[in-house]
Amino acid sequence: MELIDLSDLNVNEKVKEVLRSRGIVTLNPVQSEAVRKGLLEGKRLLLTSPTGSGKTLIAELGMISHLLKGGRRAIYTTPLRALTSEKYHEFKAWESLGIKVGMTSGEYDTDDAWLRNYQLIVTTYEKLDSLWRHGPSWLFETDYFVLDEFHYINDGERGPVVESVAVKAKRRNLLVLSATISNHSEIAKWLEAEAVTTNWRPVPLREGVLVPDRGGFVVSFADGSSYKLRGNDAILAFTRKVVDEGGQVLLFRNSRRMAETTARKVAELDLEVKRKEIEDLIAKLEEVDDAGSNEKEALRELLERGVAFHHAGLSRGLREVIEDGFRKRIIKVITATPTLAAGVNLPARAVIIGDIYRFNRKILGFQEEISIMEYKQMSGRAGRPGYDSEGEAVIVVRNRRDAERVFKRYILSPPEPIQSRLGNEPAFYSFLLGLISEGESTVEQIRELARQTLLSRELVDRYLDSGIPWLEENGFIELDEKLFLTKLGRRVADLYINPFTAQVVKDVLRKNEAVECNLAYLHLLAWSPDGPFVGVSKGEEDELIENVSCPPFLDEPEDEDDFYKYVSALKIASILNDWIEEIEEDVILGRYGIGSGDLRSLVETMDWLTYSAYNVAQVLGLEEHADVLRRLNARVEDGVKEDLLEIVRVPGVGRKRGRVLFQNGLTKPEDLVMNPEKVKALLGDKIGDKVVKEAARVIGGVL
């Protein structure tokens, strides 16, 4: 395939300057093919290629050429906040051309009117779907959409949102990027785009299995090559070889516990590290302020040996330190859960897939095999451009019979075809409410819009014919020749909660008197369809039920699956109740066996749900419930008792500093402004000075 030289690229010279500053002088095969297919002319494309093949630059060229030719606005969409932040920082380079780059994620109950001043916006699928429900004029003026990591449409949780966004985005100029899609022709036709498909990678990938053999192990690759390893542990033997050759390893395990246990085993290899770099990295670890002390201690011991574990239980600050250390090649090995493969760009010389099974309590035996797409996501991380001549991805298997089956299923087979995930009532009814929220439409107009999904016409009609009556009967919409949202429906659509969650809240609050029991409300919301989920051990179940501080609104269910969700919600309610009672974070993490990342995620979700429930109660006229939920929501965000709510309004004053200030008579922002020396004496000069200035801004003063 002929490559396109940067000098021959039909773009503005300033665009070429930005690319040259990154060391780009020639487009790679994937990028060259996209340009030949009409990328710079705004042609609608579905581009599928392996991880690390330069798809982000294709998106940048598409967006920037569109904007420089008079386009109004471009939006780049990702499935994860971490990716959104990463891309935002990459795209800031284009501000040298006068293009303002903005980012938005989270905070669903807003139309983000400030974004009208930005030409290139990076966001998540959930946030974009939420924004469409609010209908800001700047969004409807947007005329170019990039949908990244589009294979997430196959994800059971995020898939419905990705599809919902695609249905709306494909009315405009569109560029869709994805890892390999086996049914790309079908998806391209649905998107009314041309498929550009390639298997080219910047670093060739060898895929194989790691199988026991006499006196050690054999690594057998799909190209027929193999080599022998000696040792008692397959993972350790392979890791040692790669690191000794100057490479780095990403090691995937199927659970957090296995990732942490494996990291400790790898650390025993006593890998060679650069002591000064390790010490600097550990110093950064110590500065992280959103993590538990036990987590820091566990990671500190591993980092000293060039190893770290990585999973969603870690706080964002800890994950960023680990990722930075790996990118700078200070950390030699990361043991991780598969969530890392779907997150930030973090290539390694070699990838080890330690498990092809994962836990699923709904399946007899509790294990199911990972999908081929998940394997492709993990293996695709192998090979660091600029460092490695090739990457290696190996799957650990038990014997040669397993090796043959694994080869056939994962290495020699294409990933699963993309299918709609809107085929259930909660997902479709929420999608339907979103369509109706865009403006008054007839049933047939909504039907035509719904038929733009990947669902069959038969399924669309079936869900529509049951969904519209359900939404009408439960007070979300009204039908009078045209469909339109009721006051409740509008609020639910704007809050971006599932209508089934709103219905649960409505039914339970109407049946129960308001109570001064935060746990009852927290349990209800954690149990709702939008509620989060945490694992509960057998030993925890009885303890959680016996130690409730007040009766929940919900009765204990008899169905096993419902019961598991019930006790999960009870655990979440207990965690959040401790949080708002200002129990020390380390105590909470130890008491419930969770990580700092879990706690932050639970707080964020329950902040959204308590805010949503407060608004639903208000719309329904349930003022007493609304008052309890309003105060509860204010406390959840910062994890404080009610007496600290005033002082924590000041940025930089969290639950710990707030309590110190309160105990010393500084109870509101005005007190901080009037007593700056006292604040500095309590918090230190640097932090104290900053807090005083923030307090002045809160009360409208100027220092």
XYZ file of C-alpha atoms in Angstrom:
703
model
C 0.000 0.000 0.000
C 1.409 3.381 -1.041
C 1.918 5.757 1.883
C 1.054 9.449 1.739
C 3.879 11.855 2.486
C 2.981 14.791 4.715
C 4.138 17.244 2.033
C 1.545 15.778 -0.369
C -1.318 15.985 2.107
C -4.048 18.390 0.996
C -4.396 20.283 4.279
C -3.520 23.691 5.707
C 0.213 24.253 6.280
C -0.450 24.943 9.965
C -1.951 21.461 10.248
C 1.276 20.041 8.826
C 3.283 22.051 11.371
C 1.366 20.450 14.242
C 1.959 16.991 12.770
C 5.667 17.654 12.212
C 5.992 18.772 15.835
C 4.888 15.234 16.744
C 7.507 13.736 14.461
C 4.998 12.717 11.764
C 6.334 13.016 8.218
C 4.416 10.170 6.562
C 0.939 8.793 7.160
C 0.863 5.104 7.998
C -1.100 2.597 5.837
C -4.341 2.950 7.804
C -4.204 6.756 7.749
C -3.225 6.843 4.071
C -6.150 4.595 3.157
C -8.599 6.785 5.105
C -7.371 9.881 3.233
C -7.721 8.086 -0.112
C -11.284 7.093 0.837
C -12.293 10.748 1.266
C -11.516 11.564 4.919
C -10.446 15.151 4.146
C -13.503 15.721 1.961
C -15.858 14.816 4.810
C -16.867 11.421 3.462
C -18.723 9.235 5.969
C -16.403 6.406 7.015
C -16.450 3.361 9.290
C -12.783 2.644 9.963
C -11.844 -0.600 11.680
C -8.248 -1.493 12.501
C -6.255 -2.968 15.403
C -5.364 -1.129 18.602
C -2.441 1.268 18.150
C -2.840 1.665 14.369
C -3.216 5.456 14.452
C -6.998 5.909 14.419
C -6.843 8.994 16.664
C -4.825 10.933 14.082
C -7.415 10.000 11.455
C -10.087 11.525 13.675
C -8.011 14.660 14.179
C -7.460 15.106 10.438
C -11.166 14.593 9.786
C -12.295 17.079 12.436
C -9.691 19.755 11.759
C -10.132 19.688 7.964
C -13.903 19.951 8.497
C -13.554 22.951 10.834
C -11.016 24.748 8.647
C -13.387 24.419 5.690
C -16.139 26.261 7.553
C -17.711 23.514 9.659
C -19.547 24.715 12.752
C -18.415 22.228 15.377
C -16.985 18.721 15.835
C -17.612 16.324 18.728
C -15.315 13.416 19.549
C -16.994 10.726 21.664
C -15.410 7.986 23.781
C -16.861 5.316 26.096
C -14.713 6.165 29.141
C -13.896 9.331 31.081
C -10.218 8.381 31.272
C -10.095 8.220 27.471
C -11.989 11.505 27.208
C -9.390 13.245 29.369
C -6.516 11.651 27.436
C -7.894 12.734 24.049
C -8.692 16.235 25.298
C -5.054 16.807 26.257
C -3.907 15.443 22.883
C -6.294 17.692 20.951
C -5.274 20.863 22.819
C -2.409 21.111 20.316
C -4.914 22.312 17.711
C -5.607 25.506 19.654
C -2.523 26.868 17.877
C -4.793 27.064 14.806
C -7.390 29.123 16.694
C -9.660 26.130 17.339
C -10.990 26.149 20.907
C -10.988 22.666 22.440
C -13.377 21.792 25.273
C -14.249 18.734 27.323
C -17.346 17.659 29.233
C -18.326 14.494 31.097
C -20.580 13.621 34.023
C -23.031 16.236 35.398
C -26.083 15.071 33.420
C -28.630 17.691 34.500
C -27.264 20.554 32.395
C -27.111 21.681 28.774
C -23.502 22.934 29.111
C -24.357 26.199 27.359
C -20.735 27.352 27.774
C -19.693 24.873 25.084
C -21.236 27.048 22.360
C -17.908 28.906 22.338
C -15.909 25.765 21.485
C -15.335 24.247 18.053
C -13.938 20.846 19.073
C -15.502 19.065 22.029
C -14.470 15.774 23.626
C -17.078 13.890 25.641
C -18.437 10.466 26.616
C -21.337 8.629 24.994
C -23.434 8.971 28.168
C -22.842 12.709 28.401
C -23.642 13.254 24.718
C -26.840 11.218 25.009
C -27.795 13.293 28.051
C -27.066 16.554 26.229
C -29.349 15.604 23.353
C -32.211 15.301 25.835
C -31.608 18.889 26.961
C -31.573 20.092 23.354
C -29.037 22.966 23.491
C -28.860 24.929 20.247
C -25.064 24.534 20.046
C -25.471 20.747 19.868
C -27.939 20.887 17.009
C -25.526 23.213 15.181
C -22.783 20.565 15.508
C -22.162 19.074 12.078
C -19.367 16.517 12.555
C -19.277 13.554 14.922
C -16.514 11.067 15.662
C -17.640 7.915 17.464
C -14.555 6.185 18.895
C -14.244 2.644 20.306
C -17.501 1.849 18.518
C -17.262 -1.867 19.311
C -18.593 -0.874 22.750
C -21.994 -1.092 21.093
C -21.694 -4.817 21.891
C -21.263 -4.091 25.597
C -24.274 -5.094 27.677
C -24.061 -2.001 29.880
C -22.856 0.754 27.542
C -24.105 -0.665 24.251
C -27.626 0.839 24.380
C -26.178 4.338 24.915
C -23.637 3.940 22.082
C -26.425 2.850 19.745
C -28.695 5.684 20.861
C -25.936 8.220 20.137
C -25.223 6.613 16.753
C -28.876 6.872 15.714
C -28.775 10.640 16.274
C -25.201 11.288 15.125
C -25.653 9.546 11.775
C -27.955 12.361 10.685
C -24.777 14.510 10.403
C -21.243 14.114 9.036
C -19.865 11.005 10.638
C -16.580 9.188 11.277
C -16.749 5.920 13.222
C -13.619 4.260 14.635
C -13.378 0.765 16.022
C -11.289 -2.297 16.603
C -12.017 -5.115 14.171
C -15.732 -5.593 13.425
C -16.496 -8.928 11.778
C -19.800 -7.724 10.252
C -18.379 -4.366 9.122
C -20.327 -4.376 5.828
C -23.645 -4.627 7.680
C -22.691 -1.909 10.181
C -21.360 0.406 7.448
C -24.652 0.061 5.581
C -26.578 0.874 8.750
C -24.413 3.961 9.333
C -24.637 4.924 5.631
C -20.852 5.005 5.598
C -18.082 3.383 3.610
C -16.152 0.667 5.416
C -12.372 1.023 5.564
C -10.964 -2.174 7.053
C -7.351 -3.151 7.621
C -5.363 -5.482 9.879
C -2.198 -3.371 9.719
C -0.415 -2.701 13.018
C 2.611 -0.427 13.623
C 4.264 -3.297 15.501
C 3.585 -6.848 14.213
C 1.814 -9.077 16.740
C 2.575 -12.719 17.412
C -0.261 -14.518 19.191
C 0.138 -17.832 20.944
C -0.404 -20.046 23.959
C 1.752 -20.818 26.970
C 1.357 -24.533 27.704
C 3.028 -26.885 30.238
C 5.766 -29.117 28.848
C 8.279 -31.522 30.368
C 10.420 -29.598 32.828
C 8.878 -26.249 31.984
C 6.655 -24.634 29.365
C 6.383 -24.112 25.622
C 5.234 -20.879 23.969
C 3.582 -21.849 20.667
C 2.618 -19.116 18.197
C 0.096 -19.032 15.388
C 2.880 -18.616 12.812
C 4.236 -22.064 13.746
C 7.194 -20.830 15.771
C 7.779 -21.800 19.397
C 10.335 -21.702 22.186
C 10.876 -23.388 25.541
C 10.880 -21.822 28.997
C 12.149 -23.384 32.192
C 10.594 -22.894 35.597
C 7.750 -23.912 37.884
C 5.330 -21.107 37.012
C 4.362 -20.262 33.413
C 3.578 -16.606 34.089
C 6.776 -15.960 36.043
C 8.955 -17.760 33.485
C 7.542 -15.781 30.559
C 7.664 -12.480 32.472
C 11.289 -13.017 33.452
C 12.286 -13.663 29.813
C 10.547 -10.532 28.472
C 11.889 -8.184 31.174
C 15.420 -9.588 30.902
C 15.278 -8.735 27.177
C 14.377 -5.113 27.997
C 10.627 -5.414 27.539
C 7.597 -4.580 29.648
C 4.682 -6.863 30.454
C 0.939 -6.337 30.868
C -0.468 -9.305 32.747
C -4.246 -9.703 32.799
C -6.054 -11.674 35.524
C -9.788 -12.183 35.927
C -10.206 -10.615 39.365
C -8.710 -7.895 41.524
C -7.557 -10.415 44.084
C -5.747 -12.449 41.428
C -4.159 -9.298 39.984
C -2.824 -8.287 43.398
C -1.676 -11.813 44.312
C 0.081 -12.220 40.974
C 1.792 -8.830 41.369
C 3.284 -9.972 44.669
C 4.549 -13.175 43.032
C 6.093 -11.248 40.137
C 7.780 -8.891 42.613
C 9.670 -11.871 44.012
C 11.539 -12.136 40.684
C 13.608 -9.197 41.949
C 13.653 -7.431 38.577
C 16.369 -4.895 37.866
C 15.124 -1.309 38.307
C 16.579 2.199 38.279
C 16.534 3.148 41.946
C 16.374 6.973 41.537
C 13.429 6.750 39.109
C 11.605 4.353 41.419
C 12.127 6.680 44.399
C 10.738 9.635 42.414
C 7.695 7.563 41.419
C 7.085 6.508 45.022
C 7.277 10.181 46.049
C 4.448 10.895 43.577
C 2.510 7.980 45.046
C 2.780 9.509 48.515
C 1.333 12.788 47.224
C -1.905 11.124 46.029
C -4.673 12.384 48.315
C -7.647 10.318 47.117
C -6.396 6.886 48.248
C -6.355 4.716 51.351
C -3.126 4.287 53.313
C -3.195 0.468 52.988
C -3.424 0.745 49.197
C -0.465 3.083 49.122
C 1.569 0.784 51.331
C 0.802 -2.275 49.165
C 1.751 -0.406 45.992
C 4.873 1.149 47.534
C 6.284 -2.307 48.309
C 5.632 -3.456 44.741
C 6.925 -0.299 43.051
C 10.247 -0.741 44.807
C 10.595 -3.897 42.710
C 9.301 -2.387 39.448
C 5.841 -3.980 39.676
C 2.304 -2.640 40.191
C -1.284 -3.845 40.070
C -4.063 -1.855 38.375
C -7.830 -2.178 38.666
C -10.970 -0.097 39.162
C -10.726 -0.446 42.937
C -7.783 1.959 42.931
C -8.384 5.690 43.049
C -7.872 7.746 39.921
C -4.775 9.352 41.446
C -3.129 5.978 42.077
C -3.997 4.688 38.602
C -2.480 7.802 37.023
C 0.798 7.352 38.929
C 1.004 3.713 37.802
C 0.166 4.521 34.178
C 2.723 7.336 34.091
C 5.377 5.070 35.577
C 4.695 2.376 32.997
C 4.745 4.807 30.052
C 8.122 6.097 31.239
C 9.319 2.465 31.453
C 10.046 2.785 35.178
C 7.523 0.057 36.006
C 8.372 -3.208 34.270
C 5.196 -5.214 34.924
C 1.564 -4.298 35.545
C -0.893 -6.972 36.639
C -4.382 -5.799 35.802
C -8.004 -6.711 35.359
C -9.350 -6.492 31.768
C -10.723 -2.973 32.388
C -7.228 -1.635 31.664
C -7.354 -3.066 28.129
C -10.400 -0.954 27.376
C -9.010 2.197 28.960
C -6.054 4.438 28.337
C -3.335 3.843 25.763
C -0.771 1.684 27.536
C 1.178 -0.649 25.210
C 3.738 -3.226 26.382
C 6.262 -5.490 24.691
C 4.251 -8.542 25.806
C 0.745 -9.292 27.031
C -0.139 -12.322 29.132
C -3.786 -13.370 29.402
C -3.727 -15.413 32.572
C -7.389 -16.422 32.482
C -9.987 -16.946 29.746
C -12.721 -17.391 32.352
C -14.428 -14.844 34.533
C -16.822 -15.041 37.452
C -20.570 -14.991 36.739
C -22.797 -16.047 39.611
C -25.774 -16.597 37.266
C -23.995 -19.464 35.533
C -23.731 -22.936 37.064
C -20.127 -23.312 38.140
C -19.837 -19.476 38.267
C -17.525 -19.186 35.265
C -17.964 -18.060 31.682
C -15.443 -17.563 28.924
C -14.434 -14.057 27.938
C -15.510 -12.897 24.487
C -13.209 -12.910 21.485
C -13.467 -9.103 21.361
C -12.230 -8.870 24.957
C -9.274 -11.070 24.049
C -8.526 -8.870 21.017
C -8.629 -5.776 23.229
C -6.113 -7.271 25.644
C -3.773 -8.838 23.085
C -3.854 -5.653 21.011
C -1.842 -3.880 23.730
C 1.262 -5.917 22.816
C 4.009 -4.062 20.952
C 5.316 -0.581 21.828
C 5.840 1.604 18.748
C 9.374 2.939 18.751
C 10.611 0.325 21.213
C 9.639 -3.139 19.946
C 10.136 -4.843 16.583
C 7.215 -7.124 17.448
C 4.734 -7.725 20.228
C 3.829 -11.028 21.830
C 0.449 -11.962 23.298
C 0.092 -15.341 24.995
C -2.796 -17.126 26.682
C -1.953 -19.383 29.613
C -3.578 -22.826 29.184
C -3.550 -25.991 31.282
C -2.695 -28.610 28.657
C -2.295 -29.257 24.933
C -5.961 -30.118 24.439
C -6.924 -26.730 25.877
C -4.270 -25.144 23.678
C -5.930 -26.406 20.485
C -9.368 -25.151 21.522
C -8.054 -21.763 22.670
C -6.119 -21.342 19.412
C -9.238 -21.980 17.385
C -11.587 -19.807 19.450
C -9.458 -16.769 20.240
C -6.483 -16.563 17.916
C -7.883 -17.926 14.646
C -11.446 -16.571 14.865
C -12.831 -13.079 14.160
C -14.582 -11.248 17.014
C -18.305 -11.613 17.578
C -20.546 -9.651 15.184
C -21.944 -6.391 16.483
C -25.582 -6.613 17.549
C -28.093 -4.267 19.140
C -28.239 -4.167 22.938
C -31.509 -2.218 22.984
C -33.532 -5.432 23.027
C -34.883 -5.208 26.584
C -37.500 -3.015 28.220
C -35.284 -0.859 30.499
C -32.876 -0.024 27.655
C -35.520 0.532 24.980
C -37.948 2.516 27.157
C -35.124 4.842 28.191
C -34.142 5.223 24.524
C -37.786 5.911 23.692
C -38.064 8.608 26.362
C -34.932 10.203 24.899
C -36.455 10.288 21.406
C -39.665 11.875 22.684
C -37.674 14.449 24.670
C -36.318 15.961 21.436
C -39.710 17.499 20.583
C -43.355 16.764 19.960
C -43.764 13.915 17.466
C -46.472 11.541 16.346
C -46.281 7.873 17.227
C -45.403 7.067 13.623
C -42.603 9.642 13.547
C -41.139 8.105 16.704
C -41.568 4.664 15.138
C -39.539 5.726 12.105
C -36.780 7.113 14.338
C -36.736 3.933 16.425
C -36.403 1.879 13.252
C -33.055 3.597 12.691
C -31.585 1.295 15.371
C -29.962 -2.078 14.724
C -33.025 -3.848 16.110
C -35.265 -5.679 13.668
C -38.459 -3.917 12.606
C -40.461 -6.573 14.399
C -38.695 -5.973 17.721
C -38.922 -2.183 17.385
C -42.682 -2.405 16.820
C -43.127 -4.817 19.720
C -41.206 -2.645 22.211
C -42.788 0.539 20.903
C -46.316 -0.867 21.180
C -45.692 -1.829 24.813
C -43.396 1.080 25.726
C -45.632 4.009 24.757
C -48.609 2.738 26.816
C -46.313 2.018 29.788
C -44.765 5.501 29.692
C -48.227 7.041 29.378
C -49.814 4.954 32.159
C -47.007 5.823 34.539
C -47.129 9.554 33.917
C -43.993 10.127 31.817
C -45.692 11.104 28.554
C -49.047 12.251 27.227
C -50.559 11.354 23.871
C -52.896 13.810 22.180
C -52.314 13.332 18.450
C -48.655 13.925 19.289
C -46.403 12.544 22.002
C -44.918 14.936 24.527
C -43.305 14.682 27.926
C -45.161 15.416 31.131
C -43.449 17.476 33.811
C -42.280 14.208 35.396
C -41.135 12.801 32.051
C -39.163 15.938 31.223
C -37.452 15.851 34.603
C -36.586 12.152 34.286
C -35.217 12.670 30.763
C -33.102 15.640 31.884
C -31.800 13.794 34.948
C -30.749 10.935 32.650
C -32.157 8.231 34.883
C -33.981 5.184 33.586
C -37.785 5.570 33.727
C -37.916 2.269 35.637
C -35.733 3.859 38.341
C -38.064 6.854 38.502
C -41.047 4.494 38.733
C -39.474 2.567 41.633
C -38.757 5.823 43.479
C -42.267 7.115 42.814
C -44.010 3.925 43.977
C -41.930 3.472 47.144
C -42.021 7.106 48.279
C -45.782 7.329 47.752
C -46.325 4.208 49.864
C -44.109 5.310 52.747
C -44.016 8.257 55.121
C -40.854 10.376 55.110
C -38.377 9.196 57.737
C -35.200 10.640 59.227
C -33.345 7.497 58.210
C -30.782 8.075 55.512
C -30.062 4.366 55.143
C -33.636 3.659 53.984
C -33.322 6.164 51.113
C -29.803 5.071 50.203
C -30.886 1.421 50.116
C -33.859 2.213 47.872
C -31.683 4.081 45.379
C -28.904 1.488 45.383
C -31.566 -1.175 44.703
C -33.072 0.752 41.768
C -32.228 -0.238 38.148
C -29.663 2.580 37.952
C -28.090 1.604 41.258
C -24.473 0.407 41.421
C -23.486 -3.099 42.443
C -20.885 -4.495 44.847
C -19.926 -8.046 45.716
C -21.208 -9.433 49.006
C -19.622 -12.463 50.653
C -21.771 -15.113 52.310
C -20.507 -14.025 55.695
C -21.492 -10.409 55.068
C -25.122 -11.126 54.165
C -26.401 -11.938 57.672
C -24.312 -9.199 59.261
C -25.682 -6.551 56.878
C -29.293 -7.594 57.483
C -28.894 -7.868 61.282
C -27.054 -4.559 61.730
C -29.294 -2.150 59.797
C -29.676 1.066 61.763
C -33.319 1.483 60.694
C -35.878 -0.501 58.663
C -35.450 -0.225 54.861
C -38.425 0.793 52.744
C -38.130 -2.489 50.825
C -39.057 -5.948 52.087
C -36.492 -8.727 51.908
C -37.160 -10.655 48.647
C -37.464 -14.443 48.326
C -36.008 -14.740 44.805
C -32.268 -15.534 44.954
C -31.171 -12.969 42.338
C -33.382 -10.278 43.866
C -31.987 -11.114 47.305
C -28.404 -10.726 46.070
C -29.257 -7.304 44.637
C -31.040 -6.461 47.915
C -27.994 -7.219 50.116
C -25.675 -5.515 47.608
C -27.846 -2.404 47.963
C -27.738 -2.793 51.736
C -23.938 -2.882 51.653
C -23.817 0.223 49.446
C -26.266 2.017 51.758
C -24.126 1.114 54.765
C -20.958 2.342 53.032
C -22.590 5.656 52.108
C -24.108 6.018 55.559
C -20.646 5.668 57.088
C -19.328 8.134 54.510
C -21.809 10.887 55.416
C -21.221 10.244 59.121
C -17.563 11.155 58.508
C -16.157 7.729 59.329
C -12.454 7.675 58.365
C -11.906 6.535 54.802
C -9.390 3.837 55.776
C -11.963 2.427 58.222
C -14.642 2.307 55.509
C -12.314 0.601 53.031
C -11.265 -2.011 55.590
C -14.748 -2.567 57.014
C -16.342 -3.329 53.644
C -13.395 -4.747 51.722
C -13.498 -2.142 48.957
C -10.907 0.102 47.301
C -10.679 3.879 47.212
C -11.712 3.795 43.547
C -14.831 1.824 44.502
C -15.694 4.369 47.172
C -15.303 7.297 44.751
C -17.438 5.513 42.153
C -20.177 4.725 44.683
C -20.182 8.295 45.976
C -20.445 9.678 42.453
C -23.319 7.381 41.473
C -25.246 7.874 44.711
C -24.727 11.639 44.484
C -26.457 11.498 41.084
C -29.242 9.202 42.343
C -29.998 11.173 45.531
C -30.124 14.363 43.452
C -32.427 12.650 40.935
C -34.709 11.222 43.635
C -34.953 14.663 45.261
C -36.073 16.141 41.941
C -38.575 13.332 41.283
C -40.041 13.818 44.771
C -40.343 17.553 44.121
C -42.173 17.060 40.828
C -44.568 14.608 42.517
C -45.269 17.075 45.334
C -43.786 14.768 47.993
C -42.275 17.678 49.898
C -41.307 15.834 53.092
C -39.439 13.155 51.148
C -37.896 15.869 48.969
C -36.581 17.726 52.016
C -34.859 14.600 53.387
C -33.388 13.772 49.973
C -32.151 17.340 49.421
C -30.193 17.280 52.679
C -28.979 13.736 52.010
C -27.726 14.690 48.549
C -25.802 17.652 49.961
C -24.054 15.356 52.426
C -23.254 12.525 49.989
C -21.152 14.680 47.680
C -18.638 15.649 50.380
C -19.148 12.875 52.923
C -20.023 15.154 55.829
C -22.476 15.602 58.654
C -25.051 18.335 58.231
C -23.160 20.875 60.335
C -20.296 21.002 57.798
C -22.407 21.746 54.725
C -21.683 25.475 54.832
C -17.922 25.251 55.202
C -17.367 22.539 52.564
C -18.912 24.823 49.945
C -15.429 26.325 49.771
C -13.266 24.557 47.154
C -10.314 22.847 48.820
C -12.194 22.299 52.082
C -13.168 18.633 52.248
C -14.462 16.528 55.107
C -11.155 16.447 57.045
C -10.182 20.124 56.730
C -13.803 21.115 57.209
C -14.013 19.343 60.553
C -10.722 20.899 61.730
C -11.963 24.385 60.821
C -15.410 23.793 62.355
C -13.961 22.557 65.643
C -11.979 25.787 65.820
C -15.014 28.020 65.395
C -14.759 28.583 61.629
C -18.144 27.333 60.442
C -18.899 29.248 57.237
C -17.049 30.902 54.316
C -17.308 34.348 55.899
C -15.406 33.088 58.947
C -12.492 32.054 56.752
C -12.288 35.438 55.046
C -12.407 37.259 58.383
C -9.731 35.053 60.009
C -7.062 34.338 57.377
C -4.198 33.951 59.875
C -6.153 31.439 61.923
C -6.958 29.444 58.768
C -3.266 29.369 57.796
C -2.280 28.304 61.295
C -4.706 25.365 61.081
C -4.098 24.286 57.477
C -0.609 25.557 56.743
C 0.372 28.744 54.927
C 0.080 27.519 51.341
C -3.207 25.608 51.636
C -4.662 28.121 54.086
C -3.993 31.072 51.791
C -5.618 29.249 48.873
C -8.679 28.291 50.945
C -9.180 31.875 52.131
C -9.112 33.135 48.535
C -11.605 30.456 47.487
C -13.883 31.424 50.388
C -13.801 35.030 49.195
C -14.905 33.927 45.746
C -17.739 31.849 47.234
C -19.182 34.853 49.067
C -18.528 37.180 46.158
C -15.686 39.066 47.810
C -12.296 39.956 46.317
C -8.966 39.688 48.080
